[in-house]
PDB file of C-alpha atoms and ligand atoms in Angstrom:
ATOM      1  CA  UNK T   1      19.335   0.346 -10.908  1.00 37.00           C
ATOM      2  CA  UNK T   2      22.441   0.324  -8.832  1.00 37.00           C
ATOM      3  CA  UNK T   3      24.934  -2.306  -7.794  1.00 37.00           C
ATOM      4  CA  UNK T   4      25.115  -0.962  -4.263  1.00 43.00           C
ATOM      5  CA  UNK T   5      22.698  -2.526  -1.805  1.00 48.00           C
ATOM      6  CA  UNK T   6      19.607  -0.382  -1.407  1.00 69.00           C
ATOM      7  CA  UNK T   7      16.860   0.123   1.141  1.00 79.00           C
ATOM      8  CA  UNK T   8      14.785  -2.437  -0.774  1.00 90.00           C
ATOM      9  CA  UNK T   9      13.033  -2.820  -4.104  1.00 95.00           C
ATOM     10  CA  UNK T  10       9.579  -1.367  -4.606  1.00 97.00           C
ATOM     11  CA  UNK T  11       7.100  -1.819  -7.433  1.00 98.00           C
ATOM     12  CA  UNK T  12       4.647   1.048  -7.909  1.00 98.00           C
ATOM     13  CA  UNK T  13       1.470   0.099  -9.754  1.00 97.00           C
ATOM     14  CA  UNK T  14      -0.303   3.352 -10.586  1.00 96.00           C
ATOM     15  CA  UNK T  15      -1.772   4.663 -13.835  1.00 95.00           C
ATOM     16  CA  UNK T  16      -1.951   8.330 -12.825  1.00 93.00           C
ATOM     17  CA  UNK T  17       1.328   9.381 -14.350  1.00 94.00           C
ATOM     18  CA  UNK T  18       1.965  12.505 -12.273  1.00 91.00           C
ATOM     19  CA  UNK T  19       1.258  10.690  -9.004  1.00 92.00           C
ATOM     20  CA  UNK T  20       3.308   7.662 -10.034  1.00 95.00           C
ATOM     21  CA  UNK T  21       6.241   9.906 -10.905  1.00 94.00           C
ATOM     22  CA  UNK T  22       6.187  11.820  -7.659  1.00 91.00           C
ATOM     23  CA  UNK T  23       5.969   8.629  -5.582  1.00 94.00           C
ATOM     24  CA  UNK T  24       8.744   7.079  -7.678  1.00 95.00           C
ATOM     25  CA  UNK T  25      10.965  10.098  -7.127  1.00 92.00           C
ATOM     26  CA  UNK T  26      10.242  10.349  -3.382  1.00 89.00           C
ATOM     27  CA  UNK T  27      11.133   6.688  -2.838  1.00 93.00           C
ATOM     28  CA  UNK T  28      14.231   6.835  -5.011  1.00 91.00           C
ATOM     29  CA  UNK T  29      15.533   9.791  -3.035  1.00 87.00           C
ATOM     30  CA  UNK T  30      15.065   7.685   0.111  1.00 85.00           C
ATOM     31  CA  UNK T  31      17.379   5.034  -1.291  1.00 86.00           C
ATOM     32  CA  UNK T  32      14.942   2.453  -2.651  1.00 92.00           C
ATOM     33  CA  UNK T  33      15.193   0.681  -5.997  1.00 94.00           C
ATOM     34  CA  UNK T  34      11.947   1.676  -7.662  1.00 96.00           C
ATOM     35  CA  UNK T  35      10.093   0.384 -10.716  1.00 97.00           C
ATOM     36  CA  UNK T  36       6.758   1.744 -11.935  1.00 97.00           C
ATOM     37  CA  UNK T  37       4.056   0.201 -14.111  1.00 97.00           C
ATOM     38  CA  UNK T  38       0.695   1.726 -15.040  1.00 96.00           C
ATOM     39  CA  UNK T  39      -1.298  -1.374 -15.908  1.00 95.00           C
ATOM     40  CA  UNK T  40      -2.561  -4.381 -13.955  1.00 95.00           C
ATOM     41  CA  UNK T  41      -1.197  -6.978 -16.367  1.00 95.00           C
ATOM     42  CA  UNK T  42       2.201  -5.323 -16.467  1.00 96.00           C
ATOM     43  CA  UNK T  43       2.179  -5.457 -12.672  1.00 97.00           C
ATOM     44  CA  UNK T  44       1.798  -9.246 -12.691  1.00 96.00           C
ATOM     45  CA  UNK T  45       4.521  -9.585 -15.320  1.00 97.00           C
ATOM     46  CA  UNK T  46       6.864  -7.426 -13.246  1.00 97.00           C
ATOM     47  CA  UNK T  47       6.181  -9.333 -10.001  1.00 97.00           C
ATOM     48  CA  UNK T  48       6.790 -12.666 -11.726  1.00 96.00           C
ATOM     49  CA  UNK T  49       9.990 -11.478 -13.412  1.00 96.00           C
ATOM     50  CA  UNK T  50      11.585  -9.944 -10.309  1.00 94.00           C
ATOM     51  CA  UNK T  51       9.545 -10.124  -7.113  1.00 95.00           C
ATOM     52  CA  UNK T  52       9.986  -6.759  -5.348  1.00 96.00           C
ATOM     53  CA  UNK T  53      10.366  -6.382  -1.576  1.00 95.00           C
ATOM     54  CA  UNK T  54       7.144  -4.343  -1.440  1.00 97.00           C
ATOM     55  CA  UNK T  55       4.294  -3.373  -3.782  1.00 97.00           C
ATOM     56  CA  UNK T  56       2.352  -0.089  -3.817  1.00 98.00           C
ATOM     57  CA  UNK T  57      -0.871  -0.903  -5.586  1.00 97.00           C
ATOM     58  CA  UNK T  58      -3.482   1.454  -6.956  1.00 95.00           C
ATOM     59  CA  UNK T  59      -6.883  -0.233  -7.153  1.00 91.00           C
ATOM     60  CA  UNK T  60      -8.415   1.535 -10.170  1.00 90.00           C
ATOM     61  CA  UNK T  61      -6.222   0.360 -13.011  1.00 92.00           C
ATOM     62  CA  UNK T  62      -6.566  -0.330 -16.709  1.00 89.00           C
ATOM     63  CA  UNK T  63      -6.036  -3.901 -17.892  1.00 85.00           C
ATOM     64  CA  UNK T  64      -6.714  -5.708 -14.657  1.00 91.00           C
ATOM     65  CA  UNK T  65      -8.072  -4.179 -11.454  1.00 92.00           C
ATOM     66  CA  UNK T  66      -5.820  -3.729  -8.452  1.00 93.00           C
ATOM     67  CA  UNK T  67      -7.919  -6.244  -6.515  1.00 93.00           C
ATOM     68  CA  UNK T  68      -7.377  -8.851  -9.254  1.00 94.00           C
ATOM     69  CA  UNK T  69      -3.668  -8.089  -9.219  1.00 96.00           C
ATOM     70  CA  UNK T  70      -3.614  -8.520  -5.445  1.00 95.00           C
ATOM     71  CA  UNK T  71      -5.543 -11.808  -5.561  1.00 94.00           C
ATOM     72  CA  UNK T  72      -3.104 -13.235  -8.110  1.00 95.00           C
ATOM     73  CA  UNK T  73       0.042 -11.944  -6.412  1.00 95.00           C
ATOM     74  CA  UNK T  74      -1.051 -13.430  -3.084  1.00 94.00           C
ATOM     75  CA  UNK T  75      -1.160 -16.944  -4.552  1.00 92.00           C
ATOM     76  CA  UNK T  76       2.633 -17.021  -4.707  1.00 92.00           C
ATOM     77  CA  UNK T  77       4.044 -14.066  -2.786  1.00 92.00           C
ATOM     78  CA  UNK T  78       4.088 -12.776   0.772  1.00 90.00           C
ATOM     79  CA  UNK T  79       5.800  -9.418   0.271  1.00 94.00           C
ATOM     80  CA  UNK T  80       4.028  -6.420   1.851  1.00 94.00           C
ATOM     81  CA  UNK T  81       1.393  -4.795  -0.352  1.00 95.00           C
ATOM     82  CA  UNK T  82       0.144  -1.298   0.433  1.00 95.00           C
ATOM     83  CA  UNK T  83      -2.948  -0.290  -1.505  1.00 94.00           C
ATOM     84  CA  UNK T  84      -3.563   3.250  -2.692  1.00 92.00           C
ATOM     85  CA  UNK T  85      -7.245   4.101  -2.503  1.00 86.00           C
ATOM     86  CA  UNK T  86      -9.498   7.033  -3.241  1.00 81.00           C
ATOM     87  CA  UNK T  87     -11.308   8.622  -0.312  1.00 68.00           C
ATOM     88  CA  UNK T  88     -14.725   7.339  -1.412  1.00 72.00           C
ATOM     89  CA  UNK T  89     -13.636   3.735  -2.010  1.00 74.00           C
ATOM     90  CA  UNK T  90     -14.232   2.334   1.469  1.00 76.00           C
ATOM     91  CA  UNK T  91     -15.539  -1.010   0.159  1.00 80.00           C
ATOM     92  CA  UNK T  92     -12.462  -1.537  -2.016  1.00 83.00           C
ATOM     93  CA  UNK T  93     -10.215  -0.810   0.923  1.00 80.00           C
ATOM     94  CA  UNK T  94     -11.928  -3.435   3.079  1.00 82.00           C
ATOM     95  CA  UNK T  95     -11.894  -5.972   0.268  1.00 85.00           C
ATOM     96  CA  UNK T  96      -8.226  -5.223  -0.386  1.00 86.00           C
ATOM     97  CA  UNK T  97      -7.324  -5.936   3.229  1.00 84.00           C
ATOM     98  CA  UNK T  98      -9.380  -9.145   3.112  1.00 84.00           C
ATOM     99  CA  UNK T  99      -7.539 -10.209  -0.012  1.00 87.00           C
ATOM    100  CA  UNK T 100      -4.226  -9.864   1.792  1.00 87.00           C
ATOM    101  CA  UNK T 101      -3.085  -6.264   1.461  1.00 91.00           C
ATOM    102  CA  UNK T 102      -1.035  -5.242   4.500  1.00 89.00           C
ATOM    103  CA  UNK T 103      -2.018  -1.606   4.654  1.00 87.00           C
ATOM    104  CA  UNK T 104      -3.639   1.193   2.691  1.00 87.00           C
ATOM    105  CA  UNK T 105      -3.152   4.888   2.196  1.00 87.00           C
ATOM    106  CA  UNK T 106      -5.939   7.180   1.108  1.00 85.00           C
ATOM    107  CA  UNK T 107      -5.343   9.666  -1.680  1.00 85.00           C
ATOM    108  CA  UNK T 108      -4.245  12.370  -1.408  1.00 80.00           C
ATOM    109  CA  UNK T 109      -1.471  11.233   0.929  1.00 81.00           C
ATOM    110  CA  UNK T 110       1.726  12.897   2.058  1.00 80.00           C
ATOM    111  CA  UNK T 111       4.971  11.482   0.696  1.00 83.00           C
ATOM    112  CA  UNK T 112       6.389  11.596   4.201  1.00 79.00           C
ATOM    113  CA  UNK T 113       3.628   9.349   5.474  1.00 81.00           C
ATOM    114  CA  UNK T 114       3.929   6.989   2.537  1.00 88.00           C
ATOM    115  CA  UNK T 115       7.682   6.636   2.987  1.00 87.00           C
ATOM    116  CA  UNK T 116       7.198   5.994   6.723  1.00 82.00           C
ATOM    117  CA  UNK T 117       4.670   3.230   6.002  1.00 86.00           C
ATOM    118  CA  UNK T 118       6.941   1.680   3.378  1.00 91.00           C
ATOM    119  CA  UNK T 119       9.856   1.605   5.811  1.00 87.00           C
ATOM    120  CA  UNK T 120       7.743   0.173   8.594  1.00 82.00           C
ATOM    121  CA  UNK T 121       6.424  -2.670   6.403  1.00 87.00           C
ATOM    122  CA  UNK T 122       9.843  -3.494   5.018  1.00 88.00           C
ATOM    123  CA  UNK T 123      11.242  -3.686   8.531  1.00 80.00           C
ATOM    124  CA  UNK T 124       8.465  -6.002   9.645  1.00 77.00           C
ATOM    125  CA  UNK T 125       8.831  -8.287   6.692  1.00 82.00           C
ATOM    126  CA  UNK T 126      12.609  -8.477   7.155  1.00 77.00           C
ATOM    127  CA  UNK T 127      12.154  -9.478  10.759  1.00 72.00           C
ATOM    128  CA  UNK T 128       9.525 -12.071   9.804  1.00 68.00           C
ATOM    129  CA  UNK T 129       6.681 -10.310  11.614  1.00 59.00           C
ATOM    130  CA  UNK T 130       3.078 -10.041  10.524  1.00 55.00           C
ATOM    131  CA  UNK T 131       1.157  -6.808   9.992  1.00 53.00           C
ATOM    132  CA  UNK T 132      -0.790  -7.365  13.223  1.00 54.00           C
ATOM    133  CA  UNK T 133       2.259  -7.517  15.461  1.00 57.00           C
ATOM    134  CA  UNK T 134       3.271  -4.428  17.317  1.00 61.00           C
ATOM    135  CA  UNK T 135       6.889  -4.626  16.367  1.00 71.00           C
ATOM    136  CA  UNK T 136       9.277  -4.191  19.264  1.00 80.00           C
ATOM    137  CA  UNK T 137      12.927  -5.170  19.153  1.00 83.00           C
ATOM    138  CA  UNK T 138      15.163  -5.101  22.191  1.00 90.00           C
ATOM    139  CA  UNK T 139      18.655  -5.769  23.456  1.00 93.00           C
ATOM    140  CA  UNK T 140      21.052  -4.547  26.106  1.00 94.00           C
ATOM    141  CA  UNK T 141      18.314  -2.637  27.937  1.00 95.00           C
ATOM    142  CA  UNK T 142      17.300  -0.789  24.744  1.00 96.00           C
ATOM    143  CA  UNK T 143      13.767  -1.228  23.429  1.00 93.00           C
ATOM    144  CA  UNK T 144      12.531   0.062  20.071  1.00 90.00           C
ATOM    145  CA  UNK T 145       8.831   0.200  19.231  1.00 85.00           C
ATOM    146  CA  UNK T 146       8.975   0.495  15.462  1.00 76.00           C
ATOM    147  CA  UNK T 147       5.376   1.507  14.826  1.00 70.00           C
ATOM    148  CA  UNK T 148       5.236   4.095  17.570  1.00 75.00           C
ATOM    149  CA  UNK T 149       8.751   5.287  16.761  1.00 81.00           C
ATOM    150  CA  UNK T 150       9.611   5.142  20.462  1.00 89.00           C
ATOM    151  CA  UNK T 151      12.851   4.150  22.109  1.00 94.00           C
ATOM    152  CA  UNK T 152      13.376   3.264  25.748  1.00 95.00           C
ATOM    153  CA  UNK T 153      16.777   2.964  27.307  1.00 96.00           C
ATOM    154  CA  UNK T 154      16.809   1.103  30.617  1.00 95.00           C
ATOM    155  CA  UNK T 155      13.130   1.965  31.026  1.00 94.00           C
ATOM    156  CA  UNK T 156      13.336   5.651  30.176  1.00 95.00           C
ATOM    157  CA  UNK T 157      12.025   7.040  26.907  1.00 95.00           C
ATOM    158  CA  UNK T 158      14.655   8.868  24.879  1.00 96.00           C
ATOM    159  CA  UNK T 159      14.086  11.087  21.853  1.00 95.00           C
ATOM    160  CA  UNK T 160      16.057  10.048  18.780  1.00 92.00           C
ATOM    161  CA  UNK T 161      16.309  11.973  15.541  1.00 89.00           C
ATOM    162  CA  UNK T 162      15.107  10.076  12.455  1.00 83.00           C
ATOM    163  CA  UNK T 163      18.613   9.106  11.284  1.00 86.00           C
ATOM    164  CA  UNK T 164      19.590   8.034  14.800  1.00 92.00           C
ATOM    165  CA  UNK T 165      16.466   5.878  14.943  1.00 89.00           C
ATOM    166  CA  UNK T 166      17.254   4.246  11.584  1.00 86.00           C
ATOM    167  CA  UNK T 167      20.839   3.680  12.637  1.00 91.00           C
ATOM    168  CA  UNK T 168      19.876   2.094  15.944  1.00 93.00           C
ATOM    169  CA  UNK T 169      17.367  -0.097  14.117  1.00 88.00           C
ATOM    170  CA  UNK T 170      19.983  -1.249  11.591  1.00 87.00           C
ATOM    171  CA  UNK T 171      22.274  -2.293  14.465  1.00 92.00           C
ATOM    172  CA  UNK T 172      19.753  -3.672  16.954  1.00 91.00           C
ATOM    173  CA  UNK T 173      17.895  -5.723  14.327  1.00 84.00           C
ATOM    174  CA  UNK T 174      21.199  -7.567  13.764  1.00 86.00           C
ATOM    175  CA  UNK T 175      22.120  -7.786  17.423  1.00 90.00           C
ATOM    176  CA  UNK T 176      25.486  -9.480  17.947  1.00 92.00           C
ATOM    177  CA  UNK T 177      26.468  -9.303  14.277  1.00 91.00           C
ATOM    178  CA  UNK T 178      28.932  -7.053  12.537  1.00 93.00           C
ATOM    179  CA  UNK T 179      27.165  -4.381  10.473  1.00 91.00           C
ATOM    180  CA  UNK T 180      29.536  -2.838   7.967  1.00 91.00           C
ATOM    181  CA  UNK T 181      29.909   0.877   7.422  1.00 91.00           C
ATOM    182  CA  UNK T 182      28.684   0.458   3.845  1.00 85.00           C
ATOM    183  CA  UNK T 183      25.531  -1.321   4.982  1.00 83.00           C
ATOM    184  CA  UNK T 184      24.781   1.355   7.567  1.00 87.00           C
ATOM    185  CA  UNK T 185      25.337   4.196   5.128  1.00 84.00           C
ATOM    186  CA  UNK T 186      23.194   2.628   2.434  1.00 76.00           C
ATOM    187  CA  UNK T 187      20.364   1.701   4.808  1.00 75.00           C
ATOM    188  CA  UNK T 188      20.278   4.959   6.711  1.00 80.00           C
ATOM    189  CA  UNK T 189      21.275   7.537   4.109  1.00 77.00           C
ATOM    190  CA  UNK T 190      20.497   5.778   0.835  1.00 65.00           C
ATOM    191  CA  UNK T 191      22.666   4.261  -1.841  1.00 54.00           C
ATOM    192  CA  UNK T 192      23.264   7.569  -3.597  1.00 56.00           C
ATOM    193  CA  UNK T 193      24.628   9.207  -0.463  1.00 62.00           C
ATOM    194  CA  UNK T 194      27.545  11.366  -1.550  1.00 65.00           C
ATOM    195  CA  UNK T 195      28.519  12.945   1.745  1.00 67.00           C
ATOM    196  CA  UNK T 196      31.490  12.388   3.972  1.00 71.00           C
ATOM    197  CA  UNK T 197      31.510   9.010   5.746  1.00 75.00           C
ATOM    198  CA  UNK T 198      32.404  10.999   8.892  1.00 86.00           C
ATOM    199  CA  UNK T 199      28.662  11.639   9.084  1.00 90.00           C
ATOM    200  CA  UNK T 200      28.257   8.040  10.201  1.00 92.00           C
ATOM    201  CA  UNK T 201      30.791   8.492  13.006  1.00 93.00           C
ATOM    202  CA  UNK T 202      29.079  11.662  14.143  1.00 93.00           C
ATOM    203  CA  UNK T 203      25.700   9.894  14.315  1.00 95.00           C
ATOM    204  CA  UNK T 204      27.188   6.895  16.117  1.00 96.00           C
ATOM    205  CA  UNK T 205      28.641   9.275  18.672  1.00 96.00           C
ATOM    206  CA  UNK T 206      25.273  10.982  19.211  1.00 96.00           C
ATOM    207  CA  UNK T 207      23.520   7.657  19.458  1.00 97.00           C
ATOM    208  CA  UNK T 208      26.000   6.433  22.063  1.00 97.00           C
ATOM    209  CA  UNK T 209      25.354   9.570  24.114  1.00 97.00           C
ATOM    210  CA  UNK T 210      21.686   8.603  24.171  1.00 97.00           C
ATOM    211  CA  UNK T 211      21.912   4.857  24.797  1.00 97.00           C
ATOM    212  CA  UNK T 212      25.186   4.080  26.530  1.00 97.00           C
ATOM    213  CA  UNK T 213      25.673   4.326  30.308  1.00 95.00           C
ATOM    214  CA  UNK T 214      29.175   5.625  29.630  1.00 96.00           C
ATOM    215  CA  UNK T 215      29.316   7.000  26.080  1.00 96.00           C
ATOM    216  CA  UNK T 216      33.112   7.298  26.253  1.00 94.00           C
ATOM    217  CA  UNK T 217      33.514   3.558  26.806  1.00 96.00           C
ATOM    218  CA  UNK T 218      30.615   2.046  24.862  1.00 96.00           C
ATOM    219  CA  UNK T 219      29.382  -1.411  25.779  1.00 96.00           C
ATOM    220  CA  UNK T 220      26.344  -1.630  23.487  1.00 97.00           C
ATOM    221  CA  UNK T 221      27.411  -0.090  20.189  1.00 97.00           C
ATOM    222  CA  UNK T 222      30.968  -1.282  19.798  1.00 97.00           C
ATOM    223  CA  UNK T 223      33.376  -0.408  17.020  1.00 96.00           C
ATOM    224  CA  UNK T 224      34.788  -3.189  14.865  1.00 96.00           C
ATOM    225  CA  UNK T 225      37.872  -1.351  13.751  1.00 93.00           C
ATOM    226  CA  UNK T 226      38.085  -0.648  10.034  1.00 90.00           C
ATOM    227  CA  UNK T 227      34.863  -2.572   9.333  1.00 93.00           C
ATOM    228  CA  UNK T 228      31.824  -1.243  11.117  1.00 95.00           C
ATOM    229  CA  UNK T 229      29.853  -1.679  14.319  1.00 97.00           C
ATOM    230  CA  UNK T 230      28.243  -4.375  16.367  1.00 97.00           C
ATOM    231  CA  UNK T 231      25.363  -4.103  18.856  1.00 96.00           C
ATOM    232  CA  UNK T 232      26.060  -6.171  21.971  1.00 95.00           C
ATOM    233  CA  UNK T 233      23.678  -7.110  24.769  1.00 83.00           C
ATOM    234  CA  UNK T 234      21.007  -9.711  25.341  1.00 79.00           C
TER     235      UNK T 234
HETATM  236 CA1  LIG W 301      -5.894   4.703 -10.969  1.00 73.43          CA
END
């Protein structure tokens, strides 16, 4: 655990130790606070003790099945739940979605895909959306389609690198509000980021070149001197 704000807290419920460890590691590297349990009952205890921002839930578990865990969690909690299913468990997948899971990934899955899904669900839940919404946020002529990972600037699609996309999201999702340098660094690079904070300035500069009409005198991504940045525009 860390005292710095993180990308969110995630509970992994998975009894296959090697898989649980690799998912745990992949998410930790991405800046999430991660806890892992290998048993259905422990999962309920963990959710009650400290509700996480998102749950990754294997369905075939000792103690209590993943579907039972899901049913119980959903009585009191609305956090996103992504179920982890085996390829041949189509019925469980459907039942899981009916019981209130937000998404599923089929084993074996790529860590890259899993991390992308986790980020997408955390973003939605922070913005108060539901899993069925196509999540688009907009301001100042900039439109971000979160699921499609597309950005339009004054009607024209622009290609952003992953960090630029995350940075723009962090600013646009808080349109009009100051976003501190610390918040941006921890949300975009992760709490354990050890690099030079100049990296942030370099990415802001690149982002301005892609979204501002006149990058040299920015009107959308404005600097709040000594503190951070603010996204302006209705
Ligand atoms: Ca299992």
